[in-house]
Amino acid sequence: MDRPVTIPRPHRRQASSGSNSAYSLMSVEENIALRLIKQHADVEDTESSPASPEDNYGTGSTGKTYFDEGGYVSGDKRDKDPYVRNRFNQAASDILPSNRAIPDTRNAMCRLKKYDEDLPETSVIITFHNEARSTLLRTVVSVLNRSPEHLIKEIILVDDFSDNPEDGASLRAIRKVRVIRNSAREGLMRSRVRGADAATAPVLTFLDSHVECNVHWLEPLLQRIKEDPTRVVCPVIDVISMDTFQYIGASADLRGGFDWNLVFKWEYLSHAERSARLSDPTQVIRTPMIAGGLFSMDRQYFNKLGKVWQCGGSLEIVPCSRVGHVFRKRHPYTFPGGSGAVFARNTRRAAEVWMDDYKELYYRSQPLAKQVDFGDISERVRLREKLHCKPFRWFLKNVYPELQVPTLENSGDAHVIRQGPRCLDTMGHLVDGTLGMYPCHNTGGNQEWRFENGLIRHHSLCISLSPEDRVTAVLAACDPTDDAQMWRRQGEIIRHAKLDACLDASRPALYLDQCDQYKFSQQFSF
Ligand SMILES: [Mn+2]
């Protein structure tokens, strides 16, 4: 995924644009991030000093907590199958203490960083709907125990009409916790706005309800906002295993981006960007988009906000801030009105308000979106005018030059490469990753391919051969001078241009085999 050498100017479509985005982004996030991050999870230096068990939570000198954790957690609903309620292993979470130690996953240089004493304090806003009690409690306790006492003004839990009101209400007993309960299901964005309206600290920090804050996660975020209140900052999101609840450090070499379908995706930083970061891995990463689950920002800025980048702000990932998150395969609950409909509506609203003529590229990528009702956007358009936000063209040029903008002539249409009900899929892998066949979802994403001068491209990645066995197909940074990346389509088969062999999908990972046009696993339709 090497790119031009420009310093990355991230931006991203952000979660906080009023009624616009994020519920739907999150379900996508949970899909994609899992694979990407896990693949790189071994890269980072995870010197495992257990997080120091500070005690702002309040077990006090007696070692006994004033809050009856055991009673709270055991009062939760359980199913025989521990995955049924949350799509993660609730039993594995329930047996872990709320204040368990986790490894300090930051780069070692982060430990030398000094932050101002007088950082602004924050209100932490956690929205939830039918969260497992043990994960919700651990989220709260990790905030209290791993943040400097004077920086946490309050923790606002917004219960988005969970089945059992006591899931949230019981937590009022914990210091600094306030609970707001919706009287009907509102969805993520409206719940967050409710939390923000109730907040009293100058900085808002939004967290998911199944996370664990790591040591010194908060100070680097607040420092950036103190220096410039138009920054929206987020931590590196570590991985909490949905099966074992093991806490795994994720690579900091990722940022957020999107394709013309406007679906959030993780992107590996280019080689140039990674090289530039080697001398100081604590530098922030400017990102075109953030995942939307975890971030901090100035409260006043939140209240007047449009699209962050276009309206003069910036989006950053702060590598010295780490928060673990339970990534799941999909959301355990349905969105109000059905997830697909909500996503299409929100995305279309964003496109109509913010993308100017470029919205046509979105409609070209997602033709069905044109049939979705997007409601009244006049207020958002007025906001955009009032804030003198910049055109989308500015954003593409200055913040996200890596996004390829198809011109009308060079439509270079992306296709799926289909075999029966399944389509060729990057499986979320990056350079050196294998490819597989996955049920066609017809939404582009990891199933989008272009044939171009012998290359088979997925954005800046091309299908190549493993340098080790020269048989397994792998992804590589596109290089038209690399013979290994050259292919020829012959009827339904895909023949390697230099070797007398064809792509075959009869194993989990695509590989080269003797060409046989009658073999189903070598027949692809485009
Ligand atoms: Mn989540």
XYZ file of C-alpha atoms and ligand atoms in Angstrom:
527
model
C 0.000 0.000 0.000
C 2.827 2.346 -0.682
C 1.718 5.796 -1.518
C 3.193 9.096 -2.498
C 5.481 10.489 0.113
C 3.271 13.250 1.388
C 2.880 13.448 5.109
C -0.439 11.867 5.813
C -3.116 14.425 6.395
C -5.749 12.389 7.890
C -9.264 13.372 8.186
C -12.085 11.143 8.144
C -15.708 11.189 8.124
C -16.381 11.472 11.737
C -18.862 10.009 14.007
C -20.014 13.122 15.635
C -21.558 14.930 12.746
C -24.883 15.335 14.386
C -27.478 13.083 12.965
C -25.140 11.828 10.349
C -22.977 8.850 10.742
C -21.852 6.480 13.204
C -24.103 3.731 14.273
C -23.636 1.978 11.077
C -19.955 2.707 10.939
C -19.474 0.779 14.068
C -20.776 -2.491 12.805
C -18.450 -2.235 9.884
C -15.633 -1.300 12.150
C -16.130 -4.408 14.161
C -15.853 -6.542 11.089
C -12.898 -5.125 9.414
C -10.817 -4.014 12.285
C -10.667 -7.435 13.772
C -8.877 -8.981 10.883
C -6.642 -6.103 10.086
C -5.568 -5.415 13.559
C -5.042 -8.981 14.497
C -2.864 -9.516 11.529
C -0.546 -6.826 12.783
C -0.985 -7.393 16.443
C 2.394 -9.007 16.743
C 4.298 -6.067 15.355
C 4.205 -3.796 18.314
C 6.564 -3.950 21.229
C 4.390 -5.177 24.025
C 6.684 -5.092 26.979
C 4.364 -6.581 29.473
C 4.493 -4.597 32.612
C 1.106 -5.204 34.085
C -0.933 -2.090 34.352
C -0.397 -0.697 37.790
C -3.524 -1.358 39.745
C -4.199 2.126 40.958
C -7.291 2.489 42.956
C -9.485 5.392 42.104
C -12.394 3.019 41.862
C -12.513 2.952 45.609
C -11.714 -0.379 47.176
C -10.036 1.662 49.900
C -7.693 0.411 52.583
C -9.965 -2.431 53.539
C -9.450 -3.968 50.137
C -13.199 -4.326 49.992
C -15.210 -2.425 47.521
C -18.279 -0.483 48.545
C -19.850 -1.706 45.363
C -21.127 -5.280 45.336
C -19.517 -6.433 42.140
C -20.253 -10.080 42.659
C -23.921 -9.385 43.186
C -24.074 -7.064 40.202
C -22.398 -9.423 37.763
C -24.169 -12.556 38.970
C -27.490 -10.752 38.595
C -26.920 -10.570 34.849
C -28.850 -12.721 32.442
C -27.029 -15.737 31.135
C -27.589 -18.158 28.362
C -26.348 -21.705 28.111
C -24.410 -20.632 25.079
C -22.273 -17.781 26.428
C -22.131 -16.119 22.983
C -25.847 -15.782 22.479
C -26.480 -12.470 24.186
C -23.476 -10.425 23.163
C -21.694 -12.294 20.380
C -18.728 -12.556 22.658
C -17.936 -15.084 25.321
C -19.763 -13.619 28.272
C -18.642 -16.420 30.579
C -14.999 -15.558 29.916
C -15.689 -11.948 30.829
C -17.770 -12.731 33.902
C -14.975 -14.619 35.648
C -12.419 -11.839 35.200
C -12.135 -9.189 37.901
C -13.203 -5.711 36.911
C -9.757 -4.359 37.740
C -7.654 -7.084 36.158
C -4.117 -6.222 35.053
C -3.480 -5.794 31.343
C -0.183 -5.381 29.501
C 1.105 -1.900 28.796
C 1.031 -2.053 25.003
C 2.457 1.373 24.255
C 5.706 1.858 22.484
C 8.438 2.088 25.130
C 9.134 5.711 24.189
C 5.690 6.674 25.424
C 6.802 6.003 28.979
C 9.192 8.932 28.769
C 6.517 11.400 27.696
C 5.550 14.211 30.045
C 2.145 15.833 29.990
C 0.918 19.102 31.474
C -0.356 19.022 35.029
C -3.259 21.292 34.238
C -4.971 19.370 31.475
C -8.687 20.008 30.986
C -10.917 17.533 32.759
C -13.264 15.307 30.823
C -16.738 13.818 31.013
C -16.628 10.218 29.825
C -19.777 9.243 27.937
C -20.544 5.562 27.543
C -23.643 4.554 25.630
C -24.908 1.004 25.838
C -27.788 -1.255 24.999
C -28.006 -4.667 26.672
C -24.291 -4.773 27.356
C -23.039 -7.638 29.525
C -22.727 -6.331 33.057
C -19.187 -7.566 33.536
C -17.859 -5.788 30.425
C -19.765 -2.604 31.211
C -18.428 -2.600 34.752
C -14.878 -3.267 33.557
C -15.165 -0.337 31.169
C -16.134 1.968 34.028
C -13.540 0.628 36.457
C -10.753 0.926 33.893
C -11.639 4.582 33.385
C -11.513 5.257 37.118
C -8.369 3.278 37.804
C -6.245 4.238 34.837
C -7.011 7.949 34.651
C -5.601 10.651 36.911
C -8.243 11.330 39.509
C -8.456 15.049 38.827
C -9.089 14.626 35.101
C -12.301 12.622 35.344
C -15.184 14.929 36.123
C -17.863 12.297 35.698
C -18.775 9.128 33.858
C -22.112 9.433 32.103
C -23.732 6.129 31.211
C -26.457 6.465 28.626
C -28.655 3.385 28.740
C -30.299 3.169 25.347
C -33.386 1.375 26.659
C -31.759 -1.890 27.726
C -34.159 -4.669 28.700
C -33.123 -4.477 32.348
C -32.921 -0.927 33.717
C -30.844 -2.209 36.635
C -27.895 -2.925 34.320
C -27.208 0.784 34.377
C -29.033 1.975 37.476
C -27.029 -0.261 39.826
C -23.838 1.448 38.717
C -24.980 4.739 40.225
C -23.411 3.423 43.408
C -19.963 3.867 41.898
C -18.288 7.203 42.439
C -18.517 9.734 39.634
C -21.041 7.651 37.717
C -24.234 9.258 36.429
C -26.854 7.274 34.545
C -29.304 8.494 31.930
C -31.861 6.088 30.544
C -33.731 6.546 27.278
C -37.435 5.757 27.483
C -37.330 4.227 23.999
C -34.607 3.006 21.723
C -32.857 6.042 20.251
C -29.744 4.725 18.552
C -26.130 5.611 19.110
C -25.939 9.157 17.841
C -28.944 10.510 19.682
C -27.810 8.710 22.822
C -24.416 10.317 22.556
C -25.913 13.732 22.058
C -27.990 13.198 25.198
C -24.838 12.314 27.079
C -23.046 15.342 25.675
C -25.910 17.634 26.670
C -25.686 16.357 30.221
C -21.896 16.634 30.400
C -20.302 19.401 32.420
C -16.572 19.041 31.725
C -14.885 20.992 28.921
C -13.817 17.839 27.076
C -16.084 14.984 26.024
C -14.688 11.473 25.780
C -16.862 8.888 24.071
C -16.266 5.229 24.783
C -17.863 2.006 23.712
C -19.342 -0.123 26.498
C -16.964 -3.085 26.141
C -13.525 -1.529 26.375
C -10.644 -1.312 28.834
C -8.575 1.817 29.135
C -4.858 1.198 29.434
C -2.320 3.068 31.577
C -2.024 6.777 30.807
C -4.547 6.490 28.042
C -6.148 9.812 28.851
C -3.323 12.308 29.299
C -2.001 12.198 25.717
C -5.514 12.725 24.367
C -6.241 15.694 26.618
C -2.851 17.207 25.877
C -3.637 17.378 22.164
C -7.009 18.975 22.796
C -5.574 21.462 25.243
C -3.109 22.578 22.568
C -5.802 22.872 19.893
C -9.489 22.424 20.689
C -10.367 21.697 17.054
C -8.588 18.367 17.258
C -10.656 15.228 17.549
C -8.381 12.563 18.943
C -8.602 8.843 19.399
C -6.499 6.133 20.990
C -4.976 3.167 19.261
C -7.611 0.487 19.626
C -6.142 -2.690 21.067
C -7.903 -6.001 20.713
C -9.712 -7.804 23.514
C -10.348 -11.338 22.312
C -14.053 -12.036 22.025
C -13.337 -15.651 22.977
C -10.824 -15.457 25.822
C -10.846 -11.758 26.739
C -7.082 -11.752 26.378
C -5.815 -8.201 25.878
C -3.660 -7.970 22.753
C -1.662 -4.950 21.632
C -2.534 -3.768 18.135
C -0.250 -2.192 15.600
C -0.128 1.584 15.616
C 0.608 1.590 11.872
C -3.008 1.918 10.837
C -5.269 4.799 10.080
C -8.881 5.113 8.977
C -10.067 5.674 5.435
C -12.829 4.762 3.030
C -13.620 3.966 -0.570
C -16.333 5.511 -2.682
C -18.882 3.262 -1.006
C -18.090 5.442 2.046
C -17.659 2.421 4.279
C -15.010 2.919 6.940
C -11.923 0.750 6.594
C -8.537 0.473 8.212
C -5.558 1.311 6.041
C -1.971 0.347 6.631
C 0.280 3.396 6.655
C 2.467 3.661 3.582
C 6.066 2.626 3.678
C 7.113 6.273 3.604
C 4.854 7.129 6.499
C 6.069 4.220 8.526
C 9.695 5.135 7.872
C 9.033 8.706 8.914
C 7.611 7.471 12.194
C 10.495 5.198 13.118
C 12.542 7.891 14.813
C 9.601 8.922 16.995
C 6.754 6.434 17.138
C 4.939 8.659 19.623
C 4.017 11.184 16.911
C 0.320 11.444 16.256
C -1.130 9.947 13.100
C -3.396 12.244 11.164
C -6.216 10.158 9.823
C -8.824 10.819 7.127
C -11.473 9.067 9.188
C -11.883 7.551 12.630
C -13.657 4.356 13.522
C -16.146 6.300 15.560
C -16.319 4.278 18.754
C -13.686 5.909 20.944
C -12.605 9.531 20.820
C -12.217 12.758 22.767
C -13.020 16.287 21.737
C -13.715 19.741 23.070
C -17.302 20.082 24.240
C -17.981 23.435 22.596
C -16.485 22.194 19.383
C -18.772 19.172 19.523
C -21.779 21.416 19.837
C -21.060 23.427 16.726
C -19.566 20.673 14.719
C -19.972 19.850 11.055
C -17.580 17.563 9.249
C -14.383 17.865 11.170
C -11.805 18.233 8.440
C -13.903 20.256 6.050
C -14.850 22.640 8.813
C -11.344 23.441 9.994
C -10.664 20.692 12.502
C -8.456 17.646 12.364
C -8.630 13.982 13.298
C -5.756 12.217 14.956
C -4.817 8.848 16.325
C -2.593 9.277 19.367
C -0.305 6.260 19.598
C 0.575 6.692 23.268
C -3.067 6.336 24.197
C -4.304 2.758 24.210
C -7.780 1.404 24.817
C -8.735 -2.232 24.313
C -11.997 -3.080 22.613
C -13.898 -6.335 22.213
C -14.190 -6.661 18.455
C -17.073 -8.844 17.432
C -17.999 -10.393 14.162
C -21.222 -8.496 14.007
C -23.500 -6.508 16.173
C -25.559 -8.591 18.550
C -28.623 -6.458 18.186
C -30.540 -4.992 15.327
C -30.432 -1.315 14.666
C -33.612 0.658 14.865
C -35.223 0.128 11.500
C -32.720 -2.479 10.379
C -29.006 -1.991 9.999
C -28.778 -1.775 6.237
C -31.431 0.902 5.999
C -29.879 3.019 8.716
C -26.453 2.806 7.182
C -27.677 3.727 3.721
C -29.711 6.632 5.026
C -26.908 8.053 7.158
C -24.367 7.633 4.416
C -26.594 9.247 1.846
C -27.221 12.189 4.166
C -23.483 12.644 4.612
C -22.920 12.438 0.851
C -25.667 14.958 0.113
C -24.516 17.470 2.689
C -20.759 17.236 2.379
C -19.563 15.769 -0.903
C -20.707 18.258 -3.549
C -20.424 16.746 -7.042
C -18.353 13.890 -5.701
C -21.511 12.359 -4.339
C -22.010 10.987 -7.860
C -19.037 8.692 -7.281
C -20.757 7.373 -4.218
C -23.970 6.760 -6.162
C -22.019 5.099 -8.918
C -20.466 2.783 -6.363
C -23.751 2.199 -4.506
C -26.541 2.642 -7.045
C -29.198 1.353 -4.661
C -28.506 4.224 -2.303
C -30.456 6.491 -4.638
C -33.630 4.713 -3.610
C -33.134 5.427 0.090
C -35.018 8.296 1.634
C -32.566 10.658 3.306
C -34.964 12.987 5.033
C -34.508 16.694 5.531
C -30.925 17.929 5.354
C -31.571 21.665 5.177
C -30.388 22.248 8.714
C -27.135 20.444 8.036
C -26.613 22.401 4.843
C -27.162 25.657 6.739
C -24.654 24.540 9.339
C -22.126 23.883 6.630
C -22.649 27.367 5.263
C -22.577 29.011 8.655
C -19.262 27.389 9.556
C -17.776 28.232 6.157
C -16.731 24.646 5.696
C -14.496 23.808 2.782
C -15.553 21.881 -0.317
C -15.036 18.163 -0.567
C -12.482 18.811 -3.294
C -10.308 20.567 -0.697
C -10.589 17.576 1.564
C -9.510 15.177 -1.164
C -6.555 17.280 -2.133
C -5.282 18.172 1.315
C -6.365 15.405 3.607
C -6.905 12.264 1.587
C -4.881 12.476 -1.634
C -4.518 8.709 -1.505
C -8.166 8.177 -2.343
C -8.277 7.442 -6.040
C -10.815 9.609 -7.773
C -12.141 7.952 -10.890
C -12.811 10.365 -13.715
C -15.881 10.030 -15.824
C -14.019 8.644 -18.837
C -11.657 6.315 -17.012
C -14.415 4.568 -15.237
C -12.057 1.637 -14.545
C -15.065 -0.066 -13.093
C -14.546 -2.282 -10.126
C -15.977 -5.776 -10.434
C -16.491 -8.732 -8.302
C -14.720 -11.910 -9.349
C -17.329 -14.524 -8.755
C -17.378 -18.290 -8.397
C -20.881 -19.588 -7.722
C -22.232 -17.751 -4.668
C -18.797 -16.659 -3.529
C -16.555 -13.790 -4.546
C -12.818 -13.219 -4.459
C -12.101 -11.388 -1.211
C -9.005 -9.905 0.403
C -10.376 -11.249 3.686
C -9.253 -7.964 5.158
C -5.620 -8.882 4.592
C -2.900 -6.504 3.482
C 0.553 -6.932 1.975
C 1.690 -10.589 2.060
C -1.800 -11.681 3.086
C -3.579 -14.512 1.299
C -6.879 -14.284 -0.581
C -10.009 -16.324 -0.238
C -13.512 -16.776 -1.555
C -16.288 -15.330 0.573
C -20.054 -15.109 0.075
C -20.718 -12.234 -2.334
C -22.108 -9.221 -0.525
C -22.280 -6.861 -3.494
C -21.169 -3.887 -1.471
C -17.673 -3.543 -2.903
C -15.268 -3.359 0.015
C -12.882 -6.269 0.107
C -14.478 -7.802 -3.007
C -13.661 -4.973 -5.396
C -11.229 -5.703 -8.211
C -9.982 -3.962 -11.328
C -8.167 -5.510 -14.258
C -5.564 -3.069 -15.401
C -2.705 -3.764 -17.804
C -2.276 -7.310 -16.580
C -2.599 -6.420 -12.915
C -5.548 -7.494 -10.797
C -5.936 -4.572 -8.435
C -7.704 -3.996 -5.180
C -6.912 -0.302 -4.787
C -3.150 -0.168 -4.319
C -2.842 -3.896 -3.643
C -2.374 -6.423 -6.453
C -2.555 -10.168 -6.660
C 0.942 -11.619 -6.671
C 2.636 -14.875 -5.730
C 4.185 -15.726 -2.413
C 7.945 -15.207 -2.811
C 8.414 -18.275 -0.652
C 6.541 -20.973 -2.537
C 5.628 -19.151 -5.766
C 2.321 -21.024 -5.566
C 0.182 -19.285 -2.975
C -1.496 -16.127 -4.201
C -0.808 -13.160 -1.921
C -1.404 -9.433 -1.938
C 1.466 -7.099 -2.805
C 1.884 -3.394 -3.382
C 1.051 -2.989 -7.074
C 4.128 -2.943 -9.255
C 3.608 -3.155 -13.019
C 7.258 -4.174 -13.450
C 6.890 -7.233 -11.227
C 6.338 -10.346 -13.354
C 4.734 -12.141 -10.428
C 1.769 -9.748 -10.604
C 0.936 -10.322 -14.277
C -2.191 -12.278 -15.210
C -4.191 -13.075 -18.325
C -7.895 -13.796 -18.474
C -8.742 -16.658 -20.801
C -12.432 -17.364 -20.904
C -13.275 -18.086 -17.317
C -9.822 -18.966 -16.102
C -7.172 -16.600 -14.781
C -3.770 -17.668 -16.050
C -0.489 -16.428 -14.712
C 1.247 -14.515 -17.491
C 4.669 -16.034 -16.914
C 3.897 -19.479 -15.542
C 1.788 -22.170 -17.112
C -0.613 -22.237 -14.175
C -3.992 -20.863 -13.162
C -5.661 -19.461 -10.076
C -7.535 -22.143 -8.203
C -9.929 -21.708 -5.294
C -10.181 -25.295 -4.100
C -8.284 -24.510 -0.912
C -9.033 -21.858 1.711
C -6.245 -19.675 0.293
C -6.178 -19.034 -3.455
C -3.217 -20.732 -5.157
C -1.764 -21.647 -8.533
C -2.459 -25.047 -10.024
C -2.274 -26.747 -13.372
C -4.733 -25.005 -15.661
C -7.984 -26.869 -16.201
C -10.809 -24.874 -17.696
C -13.314 -27.578 -16.759
C -12.481 -27.467 -13.096
C -15.110 -25.464 -11.200
C -12.569 -24.066 -8.759
C -10.753 -22.370 -11.654
C -13.850 -20.854 -13.231
C -14.378 -17.230 -12.374
C -16.920 -14.867 -13.812
C -16.294 -11.155 -13.927
Mn -17.861 -1.991 19.961
